[in-house]
PDB file of C-alpha atoms in Angstrom:
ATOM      1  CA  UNK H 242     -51.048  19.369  41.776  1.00  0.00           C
ATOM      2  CA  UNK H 243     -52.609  16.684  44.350  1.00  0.00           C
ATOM      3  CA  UNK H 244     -52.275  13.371  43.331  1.00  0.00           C
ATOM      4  CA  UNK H 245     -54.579  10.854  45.147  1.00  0.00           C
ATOM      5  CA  UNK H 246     -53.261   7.529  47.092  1.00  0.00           C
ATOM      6  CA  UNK H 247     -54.528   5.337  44.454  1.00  0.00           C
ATOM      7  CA  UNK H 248     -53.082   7.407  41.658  1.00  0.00           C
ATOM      8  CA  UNK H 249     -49.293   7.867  43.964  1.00  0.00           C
ATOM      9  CA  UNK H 250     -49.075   3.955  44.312  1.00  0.00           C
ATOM     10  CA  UNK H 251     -49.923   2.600  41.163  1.00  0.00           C
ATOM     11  CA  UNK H 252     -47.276   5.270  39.471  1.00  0.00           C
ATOM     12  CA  UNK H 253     -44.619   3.947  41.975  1.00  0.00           C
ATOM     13  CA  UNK H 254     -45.964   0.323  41.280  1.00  0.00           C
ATOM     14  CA  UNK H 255     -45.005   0.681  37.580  1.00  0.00           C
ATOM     15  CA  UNK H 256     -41.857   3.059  38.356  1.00  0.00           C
ATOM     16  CA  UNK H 257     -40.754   0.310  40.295  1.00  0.00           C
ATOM     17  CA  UNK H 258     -41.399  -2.567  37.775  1.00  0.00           C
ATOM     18  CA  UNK H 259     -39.413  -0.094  35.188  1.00  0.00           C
ATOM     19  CA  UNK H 260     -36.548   0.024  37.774  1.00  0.00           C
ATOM     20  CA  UNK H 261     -36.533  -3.983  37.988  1.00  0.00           C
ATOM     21  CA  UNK H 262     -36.472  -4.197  34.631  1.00  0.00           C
ATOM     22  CA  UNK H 263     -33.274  -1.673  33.812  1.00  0.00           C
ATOM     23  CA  UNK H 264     -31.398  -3.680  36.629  1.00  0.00           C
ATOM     24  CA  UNK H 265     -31.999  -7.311  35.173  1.00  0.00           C
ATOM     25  CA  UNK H 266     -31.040  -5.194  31.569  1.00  0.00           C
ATOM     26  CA  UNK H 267     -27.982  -4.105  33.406  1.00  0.00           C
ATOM     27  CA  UNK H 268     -27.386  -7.688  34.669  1.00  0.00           C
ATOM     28  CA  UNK H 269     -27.203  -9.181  31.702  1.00  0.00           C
ATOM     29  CA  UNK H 270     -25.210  -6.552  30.395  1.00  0.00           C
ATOM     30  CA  UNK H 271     -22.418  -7.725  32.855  1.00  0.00           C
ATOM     31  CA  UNK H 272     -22.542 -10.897  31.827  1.00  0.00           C
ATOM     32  CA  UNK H 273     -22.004 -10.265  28.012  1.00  0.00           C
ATOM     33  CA  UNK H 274     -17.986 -10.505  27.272  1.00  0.00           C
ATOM     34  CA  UNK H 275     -16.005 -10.376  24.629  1.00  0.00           C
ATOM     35  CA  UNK H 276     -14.603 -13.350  23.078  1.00  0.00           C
ATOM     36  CA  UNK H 277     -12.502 -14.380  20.116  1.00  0.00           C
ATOM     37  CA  UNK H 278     -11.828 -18.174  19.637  1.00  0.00           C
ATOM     38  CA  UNK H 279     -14.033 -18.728  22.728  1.00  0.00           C
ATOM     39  CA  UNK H 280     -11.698 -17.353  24.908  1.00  0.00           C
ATOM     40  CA  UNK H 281     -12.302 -14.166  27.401  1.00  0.00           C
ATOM     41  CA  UNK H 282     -10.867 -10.659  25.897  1.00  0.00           C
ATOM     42  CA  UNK H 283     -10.208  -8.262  28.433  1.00  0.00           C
ATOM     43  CA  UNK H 284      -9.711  -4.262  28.317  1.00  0.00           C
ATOM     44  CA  UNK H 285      -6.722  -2.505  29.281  1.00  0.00           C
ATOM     45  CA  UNK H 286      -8.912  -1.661  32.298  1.00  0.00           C
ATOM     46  CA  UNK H 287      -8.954  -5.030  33.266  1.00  0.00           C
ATOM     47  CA  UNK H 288      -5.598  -5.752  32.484  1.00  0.00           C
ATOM     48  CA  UNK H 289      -3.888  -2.966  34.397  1.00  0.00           C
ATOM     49  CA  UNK H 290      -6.260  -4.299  37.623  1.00  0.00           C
ATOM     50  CA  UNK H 291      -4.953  -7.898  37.211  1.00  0.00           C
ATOM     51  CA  UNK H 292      -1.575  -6.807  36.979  1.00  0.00           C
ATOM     52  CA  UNK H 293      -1.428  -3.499  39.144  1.00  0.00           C
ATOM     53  CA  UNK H 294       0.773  -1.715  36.796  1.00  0.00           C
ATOM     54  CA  UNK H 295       0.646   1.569  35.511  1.00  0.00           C
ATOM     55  CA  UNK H 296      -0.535   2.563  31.881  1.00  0.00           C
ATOM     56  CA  UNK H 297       3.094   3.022  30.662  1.00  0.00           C
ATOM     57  CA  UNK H 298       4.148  -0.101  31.984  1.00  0.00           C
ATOM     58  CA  UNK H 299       1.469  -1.879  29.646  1.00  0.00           C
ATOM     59  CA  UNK H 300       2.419  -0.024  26.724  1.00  0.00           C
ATOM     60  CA  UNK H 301       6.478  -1.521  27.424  1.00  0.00           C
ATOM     61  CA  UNK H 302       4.958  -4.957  27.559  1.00  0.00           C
ATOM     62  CA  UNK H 303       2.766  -4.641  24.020  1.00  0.00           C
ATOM     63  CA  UNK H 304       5.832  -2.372  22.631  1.00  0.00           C
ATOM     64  CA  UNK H 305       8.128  -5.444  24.036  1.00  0.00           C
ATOM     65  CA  UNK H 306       5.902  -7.927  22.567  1.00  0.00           C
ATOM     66  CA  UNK H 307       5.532  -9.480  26.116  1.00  0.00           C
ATOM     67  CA  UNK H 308       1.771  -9.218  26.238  1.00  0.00           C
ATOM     68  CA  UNK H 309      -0.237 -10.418  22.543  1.00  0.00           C
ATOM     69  CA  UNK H 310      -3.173  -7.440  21.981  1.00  0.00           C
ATOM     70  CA  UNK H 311      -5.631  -7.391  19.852  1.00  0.00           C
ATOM     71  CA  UNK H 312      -7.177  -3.910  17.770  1.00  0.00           C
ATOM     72  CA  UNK H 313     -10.791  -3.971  17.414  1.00  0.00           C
ATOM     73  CA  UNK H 314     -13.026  -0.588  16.366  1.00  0.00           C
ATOM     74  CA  UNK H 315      -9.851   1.413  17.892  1.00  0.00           C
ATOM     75  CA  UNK H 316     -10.090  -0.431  21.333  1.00  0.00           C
ATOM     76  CA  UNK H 317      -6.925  -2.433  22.489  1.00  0.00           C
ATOM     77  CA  UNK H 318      -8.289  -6.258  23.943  1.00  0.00           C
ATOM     78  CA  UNK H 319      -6.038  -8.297  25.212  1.00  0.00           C
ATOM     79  CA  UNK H 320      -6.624 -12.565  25.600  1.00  0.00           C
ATOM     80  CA  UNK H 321      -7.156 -13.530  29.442  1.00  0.00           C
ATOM     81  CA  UNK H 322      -4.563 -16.479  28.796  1.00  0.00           C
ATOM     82  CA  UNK H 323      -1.871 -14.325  27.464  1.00  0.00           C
ATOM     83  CA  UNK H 324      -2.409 -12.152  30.765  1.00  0.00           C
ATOM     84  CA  UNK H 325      -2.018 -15.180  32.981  1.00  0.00           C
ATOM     85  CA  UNK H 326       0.796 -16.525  30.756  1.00  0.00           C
ATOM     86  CA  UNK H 327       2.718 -13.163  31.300  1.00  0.00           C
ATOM     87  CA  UNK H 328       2.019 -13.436  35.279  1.00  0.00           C
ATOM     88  CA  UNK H 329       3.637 -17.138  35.014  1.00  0.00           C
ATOM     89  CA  UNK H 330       6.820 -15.977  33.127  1.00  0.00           C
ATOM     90  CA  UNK H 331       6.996 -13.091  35.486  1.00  0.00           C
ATOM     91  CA  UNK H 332       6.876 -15.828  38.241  1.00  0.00           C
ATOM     92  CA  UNK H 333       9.243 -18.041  36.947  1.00  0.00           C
ATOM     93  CA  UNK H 334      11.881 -15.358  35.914  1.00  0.00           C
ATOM     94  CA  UNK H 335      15.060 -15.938  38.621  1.00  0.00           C
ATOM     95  CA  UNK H 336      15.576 -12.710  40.506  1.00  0.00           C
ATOM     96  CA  UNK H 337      19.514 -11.642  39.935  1.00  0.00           C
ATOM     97  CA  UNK H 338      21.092 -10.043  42.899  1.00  0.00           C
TER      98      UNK H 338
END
């Protein structure tokens, strides 16, 4: 199959365009979160990055009733101010020795 200059550039020209336009698609995408009552609702993805815990260690703190979660189509969100009000106890808990 030869395909002339002409023909080779104006197929990249439009692959290209289609390329710009699945990135500014994917973009947006990004920007799109979850909220209930205006607030952020993050995964437990997000959460366990925040925190740096393991999987288990999230389950104690819904099973504990530490960390608020909310069910939604199966998927567990959680409310980015109960996240950082669960850092702040965790701060201001005394360490016993």
């Amino acid at each position: 199959m030869n395909v002339t200059r002409t023909e080779f550039i104006t197929w990249m020209e439009r692959l290209s365009t289609r390329l710009d336009s699945l990135s500014e698609n994917i973009d947006k995408l990004q920007l799109q979160t979850l909220n209930i009552d205006g607030e952020e609702l993050l995964d437990n993805q997000d959460v366990l990055q925040i925190l740096k815990i393991s999987y288990r260690s999230l389950q104690r703190y819904r099973s504990d009733k530490k960390l608020p979660y909310y069910k939604l189509k199966g998927k567990i969100y959680y409310k980015l101010s109960d996240v950082q009000q669960l850092l702040r106890d965790c701060f201001s808990t005394p360490v016993r020795e």
